[in-house]
XYZ file of C-alpha atoms in Angstrom:
382
model
C 76.715 -0.670 24.670
C 75.234 2.807 25.184
C 73.721 4.152 28.512
C 70.115 5.379 27.901
C 67.403 6.852 29.763
C 64.173 5.469 28.937
C 60.546 6.027 29.719
C 57.742 3.572 29.636
C 54.504 5.594 29.261
C 51.314 4.117 31.055
C 47.596 4.753 31.417
C 46.468 6.809 34.548
C 46.304 4.523 37.338
C 48.866 1.810 36.124
C 52.106 3.541 36.751
C 52.921 1.281 39.784
C 52.010 -1.856 37.879
C 54.203 -0.891 34.892
C 56.965 0.057 37.383
C 56.871 -3.453 38.976
C 57.236 -4.941 35.344
C 60.191 -2.513 34.799
C 61.881 -3.760 37.982
C 60.991 -7.293 37.251
C 63.086 -7.075 34.145
C 66.009 -5.790 36.057
C 66.169 -2.266 34.998
C 67.570 0.334 37.391
C 66.911 3.790 38.835
C 62.972 3.448 38.367
C 61.347 6.636 38.921
C 57.485 6.898 38.767
C 55.672 10.192 37.679
C 51.959 10.430 36.308
C 51.613 8.870 33.065
C 55.199 7.419 32.969
C 57.811 5.459 34.402
C 61.778 6.451 33.923
C 64.566 3.732 34.038
C 68.116 3.411 32.868
C 69.305 0.863 30.405
C 71.160 0.313 27.255
C 70.145 -0.966 23.914
C 69.392 -4.448 25.075
C 66.796 -2.831 27.802
C 65.309 -1.018 24.896
C 64.620 -3.966 22.980
C 63.718 -6.235 25.976
C 61.161 -3.465 27.422
C 59.613 -3.509 24.026
C 59.250 -7.086 23.901
C 58.179 -7.736 27.332
C 56.178 -4.994 28.881
C 52.416 -5.849 29.104
C 50.915 -3.053 30.505
C 52.950 0.035 29.124
C 51.713 2.222 26.094
C 54.992 2.694 24.629
C 58.892 2.850 25.266
C 60.584 6.357 24.622
C 64.216 7.280 24.700
C 64.915 10.477 26.243
C 67.278 12.782 24.501
C 67.124 15.587 26.876
C 65.281 17.298 29.707
C 65.223 20.962 30.687
C 63.509 24.242 31.836
C 61.953 26.135 28.870
C 59.982 29.265 29.456
C 60.650 31.296 26.114
C 60.861 29.831 22.567
C 64.553 31.007 22.216
C 65.123 28.782 25.320
C 63.436 25.732 23.778
C 65.302 26.241 20.559
C 68.736 26.761 21.695
C 68.400 23.856 24.457
C 66.909 21.317 21.810
C 69.696 22.331 19.335
C 72.276 21.509 21.731
C 71.340 18.096 22.101
C 73.039 14.867 20.675
C 70.514 14.210 17.983
C 73.059 12.502 15.534
C 73.842 10.033 18.324
C 70.287 8.582 17.413
C 69.095 9.890 14.273
C 71.035 9.336 10.842
C 71.228 11.384 8.006
C 68.324 9.779 6.120
C 66.208 9.465 9.112
C 62.506 10.434 9.093
C 62.024 12.536 12.270
C 57.970 13.906 12.575
C 57.570 15.935 15.829
C 54.514 15.668 17.869
C 54.016 17.632 21.062
C 52.073 18.470 23.987
C 52.191 21.032 26.761
C 50.407 21.241 30.204
C 50.365 24.166 32.492
C 53.378 25.861 30.914
C 54.178 29.109 29.238
C 54.671 27.592 26.095
C 51.375 26.551 25.538
C 51.230 26.645 21.661
C 51.741 23.026 20.795
C 52.104 23.635 17.161
C 54.641 26.460 17.727
C 56.576 24.288 19.945
C 56.602 21.497 17.526
C 57.825 23.800 14.692
C 60.503 24.978 16.858
C 61.791 21.572 17.843
C 61.844 20.574 14.210
C 64.006 23.518 13.292
C 66.226 23.009 16.263
C 66.818 19.541 15.382
C 67.276 20.301 11.380
C 69.806 22.889 12.306
C 71.756 20.495 14.851
C 71.707 17.644 12.035
C 72.926 20.066 9.383
C 75.929 20.736 11.422
C 76.730 17.256 12.459
C 76.209 15.995 8.880
C 77.795 19.067 7.054
C 74.634 19.283 4.924
C 73.399 22.613 3.339
C 70.108 21.341 1.896
C 67.074 19.735 3.618
C 67.155 16.053 4.718
C 65.317 13.507 2.571
C 63.727 11.639 5.486
C 63.062 8.435 3.542
C 64.797 6.296 5.929
C 63.793 4.829 9.464
C 61.159 6.574 11.664
C 62.469 8.284 14.587
C 59.355 10.033 15.888
C 60.369 12.936 18.262
C 57.793 14.305 21.117
C 58.374 17.552 22.983
C 56.182 17.192 26.226
C 56.232 20.378 28.305
C 54.805 20.100 31.783
C 55.211 23.122 34.164
C 57.647 24.784 32.054
C 60.027 21.455 32.177
C 60.457 20.284 28.529
C 61.135 16.481 27.690
C 62.504 15.539 24.368
C 62.116 11.905 23.730
C 62.111 9.430 20.538
C 59.385 6.601 20.300
C 61.098 3.329 20.128
C 57.944 1.228 19.833
C 56.241 2.741 16.649
C 52.694 1.764 16.905
C 51.373 1.345 20.856
C 52.394 -1.761 22.571
C 48.717 -2.695 23.014
C 49.070 -3.639 19.281
C 50.305 -7.330 20.000
C 49.760 -8.481 16.240
C 46.516 -10.714 17.101
C 43.764 -8.734 16.895
C 43.088 -7.384 13.367
C 39.391 -7.372 14.125
C 37.606 -6.213 17.152
C 34.197 -5.256 18.585
C 32.810 -1.703 18.567
C 34.302 -0.481 21.920
C 37.212 -2.953 22.793
C 39.391 -2.834 25.611
C 43.021 -2.329 25.035
C 45.254 -5.346 25.473
C 47.728 -3.451 27.628
C 44.690 -2.558 29.965
C 43.316 -6.269 29.632
C 46.772 -7.424 30.854
C 46.813 -5.016 33.678
C 43.337 -6.083 34.715
C 44.525 -9.659 34.873
C 47.882 -8.943 36.630
C 45.822 -7.048 39.220
C 43.987 -10.344 40.278
C 45.046 -13.212 42.181
C 44.793 -15.629 39.127
C 47.469 -18.041 38.289
C 47.852 -20.319 35.441
C 46.601 -23.437 37.518
C 43.362 -21.531 38.147
C 40.337 -21.591 36.113
C 39.711 -18.281 34.224
C 36.340 -16.960 32.783
C 35.198 -13.744 31.111
C 31.355 -13.753 30.400
C 31.427 -10.534 28.426
C 34.345 -11.509 26.224
C 33.529 -9.434 23.286
C 36.528 -10.002 20.730
C 38.318 -12.254 23.260
C 41.093 -9.652 24.581
C 40.928 -10.814 28.379
C 41.159 -14.679 27.732
C 43.727 -14.142 24.893
C 45.848 -11.954 27.364
C 45.458 -14.338 30.072
C 46.626 -17.070 27.907
C 49.689 -14.957 26.978
C 50.410 -14.348 30.793
C 49.837 -18.046 31.691
C 52.118 -19.409 29.217
C 54.867 -16.569 29.613
C 54.678 -15.528 26.135
C 56.187 -12.074 25.458
C 53.563 -9.713 24.417
C 55.875 -8.289 21.454
C 56.686 -11.450 20.101
C 54.370 -11.052 16.934
C 54.937 -7.626 16.065
C 57.674 -5.150 14.639
C 58.903 -1.976 16.345
C 60.214 1.222 15.182
C 63.612 0.689 16.762
C 64.003 -2.626 14.793
C 65.150 -0.516 11.920
C 67.606 1.821 13.739
C 71.116 1.271 12.460
C 72.798 1.943 15.962
C 71.126 -1.196 17.626
C 72.821 -4.303 16.269
C 70.350 -6.611 14.849
C 72.078 -9.604 17.083
C 70.552 -7.653 20.067
C 67.170 -8.234 18.711
C 67.717 -11.715 17.388
C 68.934 -12.738 20.811
C 66.007 -11.179 22.806
C 63.666 -12.797 20.554
C 65.393 -16.018 21.063
C 65.471 -15.775 24.802
C 61.913 -14.995 24.935
C 61.025 -18.037 22.737
C 63.128 -20.033 25.002
C 61.273 -19.294 28.090
C 57.787 -19.377 26.740
C 55.645 -22.476 27.935
C 53.870 -22.950 24.730
C 52.235 -26.564 25.773
C 51.408 -25.321 29.188
C 47.696 -26.509 29.632
C 45.298 -23.629 30.716
C 41.439 -23.560 32.000
C 40.623 -20.348 30.116
C 36.766 -19.595 29.138
C 35.292 -16.637 27.334
C 31.639 -16.477 26.261
C 29.354 -13.512 25.102
C 25.615 -13.272 24.127
C 26.768 -12.294 20.743
C 27.505 -15.481 18.232
C 29.470 -12.870 15.847
C 31.842 -11.846 18.942
C 32.497 -15.659 19.552
C 33.424 -16.028 16.034
C 35.603 -12.940 16.288
C 37.353 -14.064 19.427
C 37.908 -17.749 18.159
C 39.731 -16.183 15.138
C 41.789 -13.725 17.368
C 42.717 -16.665 19.483
C 43.985 -18.725 16.453
C 45.994 -15.647 15.204
C 47.580 -15.482 18.578
C 48.580 -19.123 18.588
C 45.963 -20.237 21.117
C 43.794 -22.523 19.118
C 42.702 -25.432 21.684
C 43.723 -23.607 24.730
C 40.767 -21.268 25.205
C 37.247 -22.395 25.103
C 34.732 -19.589 23.687
C 31.139 -20.157 23.581
C 27.912 -18.090 23.109
C 26.061 -17.652 26.221
C 24.118 -15.342 28.313
C 25.603 -14.146 31.588
C 22.907 -15.485 33.837
C 23.666 -19.122 32.289
C 27.192 -19.042 33.841
C 28.047 -22.489 35.703
C 31.036 -24.111 37.070
C 32.030 -27.427 38.694
C 35.359 -26.053 39.562
C 36.689 -24.219 42.633
C 39.016 -21.065 43.444
C 38.528 -19.595 39.963
C 38.777 -16.089 38.713
C 36.313 -14.130 36.572
C 37.647 -11.070 35.100
C 35.327 -9.042 32.788
C 34.729 -5.701 31.152
C 30.790 -5.710 30.631
C 28.770 -3.110 28.905
C 28.792 0.133 31.071
C 25.360 1.541 29.991
C 26.805 5.031 29.057
C 24.022 5.440 26.593
C 20.421 6.434 28.052
C 18.584 3.439 26.333
C 20.982 0.882 27.491
C 20.924 1.479 31.201
C 18.325 -0.874 32.458
C 19.562 -3.480 30.269
C 23.027 -3.201 31.719
C 21.588 -2.988 35.063
C 19.810 -6.529 34.761
C 23.180 -7.704 33.290
C 24.783 -6.916 36.420
C 21.989 -8.386 38.350
C 22.535 -11.603 36.441
C 26.193 -11.675 36.847
C 25.629 -11.184 40.940
C 22.929 -14.040 40.901
C 25.229 -16.354 38.431
C 28.042 -16.054 40.816
C 26.183 -16.182 43.971
C 27.108 -19.942 44.541
C 30.401 -19.883 44.079
C 31.895 -18.453 47.042
C 35.629 -19.750 46.282
C 35.647 -17.711 42.916
C 37.129 -14.075 43.032
C 35.398 -11.769 40.580
C 36.834 -8.578 38.965
C 34.719 -6.038 37.080
C 35.776 -2.857 35.539
C 32.893 -0.409 34.739
C 32.001 3.195 34.639
C 28.630 2.482 36.372
C 28.659 3.990 39.735
C 25.608 1.666 40.802
C 27.421 -1.689 39.825
C 27.727 -2.916 43.361
C 23.949 -2.105 44.073
C 23.018 -4.059 40.926
C 25.563 -6.943 41.546
C 24.274 -7.491 45.018
C 27.330 -7.112 47.168
C 30.059 -4.602 48.250
C 33.344 -5.181 46.588
C 36.233 -6.414 48.776
C 38.322 -3.562 47.134
C 37.876 -0.806 44.589
C 40.572 0.647 42.332
C 40.401 3.903 40.137
C 41.266 3.413 36.471
C 41.015 5.105 33.360
C 39.817 2.731 30.537
C 40.704 5.173 27.751
C 39.293 8.372 28.514
C 36.615 6.890 30.628
C 37.173 7.042 34.552
C 36.148 3.736 35.997
C 36.264 1.743 39.178
C 37.854 -1.991 39.182
C 35.449 -3.815 41.527
C 37.249 -6.784 43.242
C 35.348 -9.326 45.071
C 37.709 -11.927 46.654
C 36.631 -15.545 46.953
C 37.464 -18.062 49.998
C 41.267 -18.956 50.010
C 41.922 -22.880 49.349
C 42.952 -24.691 52.414
C 46.667 -24.592 53.147
C 47.540 -28.090 51.942
C 46.023 -27.104 48.207
C 48.231 -24.047 47.939
C 51.134 -24.299 45.704
């Protein structure tokens, strides 16, 4: 096995959660920075991270990290890295880039220089005089420069890790699966408790709760770029997938409910739940939030309601928030978790949050309002 330095990228505000996941998987030398979590591992770790990380956006392989204040420096230091350890002669290696607070601020120039440096390196390593065909597996290189420090990585995931393989169709402004998983993991919900989402849209939050509840690896039903890399033995993938299937609790009963005012969203949610393998485990029904009722105690309501960003929607959304507050008032054992960018949410809901956490839902700055319910008597705790 090869010693690798890896990065799990994270949405702003979720770095600590991603780091906890990384540590829980047994990876070492964990280092948290803005938007990313570094860790050490080998091929098995690379595979396991892609299969199991619920809240990370991607897993990247670090090829090198160095100071680069000039284009010559960027070129020479990139060329000196061991690219042929990872990229075969037929590999496809497009280069993407970004630069923040650095002397080398032209991203297109940085991309071109890195591409040329990698080509020159591989030409030497493979004793090649002509251009590479690039018709093999994908090794997408990223040059990320922050305060003159260049980090050169290869993306191991392919499409982002939020693509779980179950949501082919979605509503107009869906929440990413990775963010949905994060919202659930930031609650006190456990699989033996009721779970509800009264603004379920295309069903992402209830489906992610079911995956967490049954301990199903989020990457089981999709493919990854690194599955096609010839230096990672296929056996590593087969074993990791087999282990994930062995620990999944496919028959564990769950009490998960999603509702929405729009009947089209309910149909969409049902189809997505079937695609994810949860037919019969999640209940979806068309319902207005003010009609929410329950006979169960110590449940958890987690939701991503409309935010009222557009001018004409503000009063309608304010009323939805009032209705949610009125509906939940009788249920003092329930904990309620709401993400929204609406700064007047607590005023409309009618209560001050026990706790608030700042998160970015995509590019939108939001607050995650947390209202803790009463705790169960000690003898009922498990």
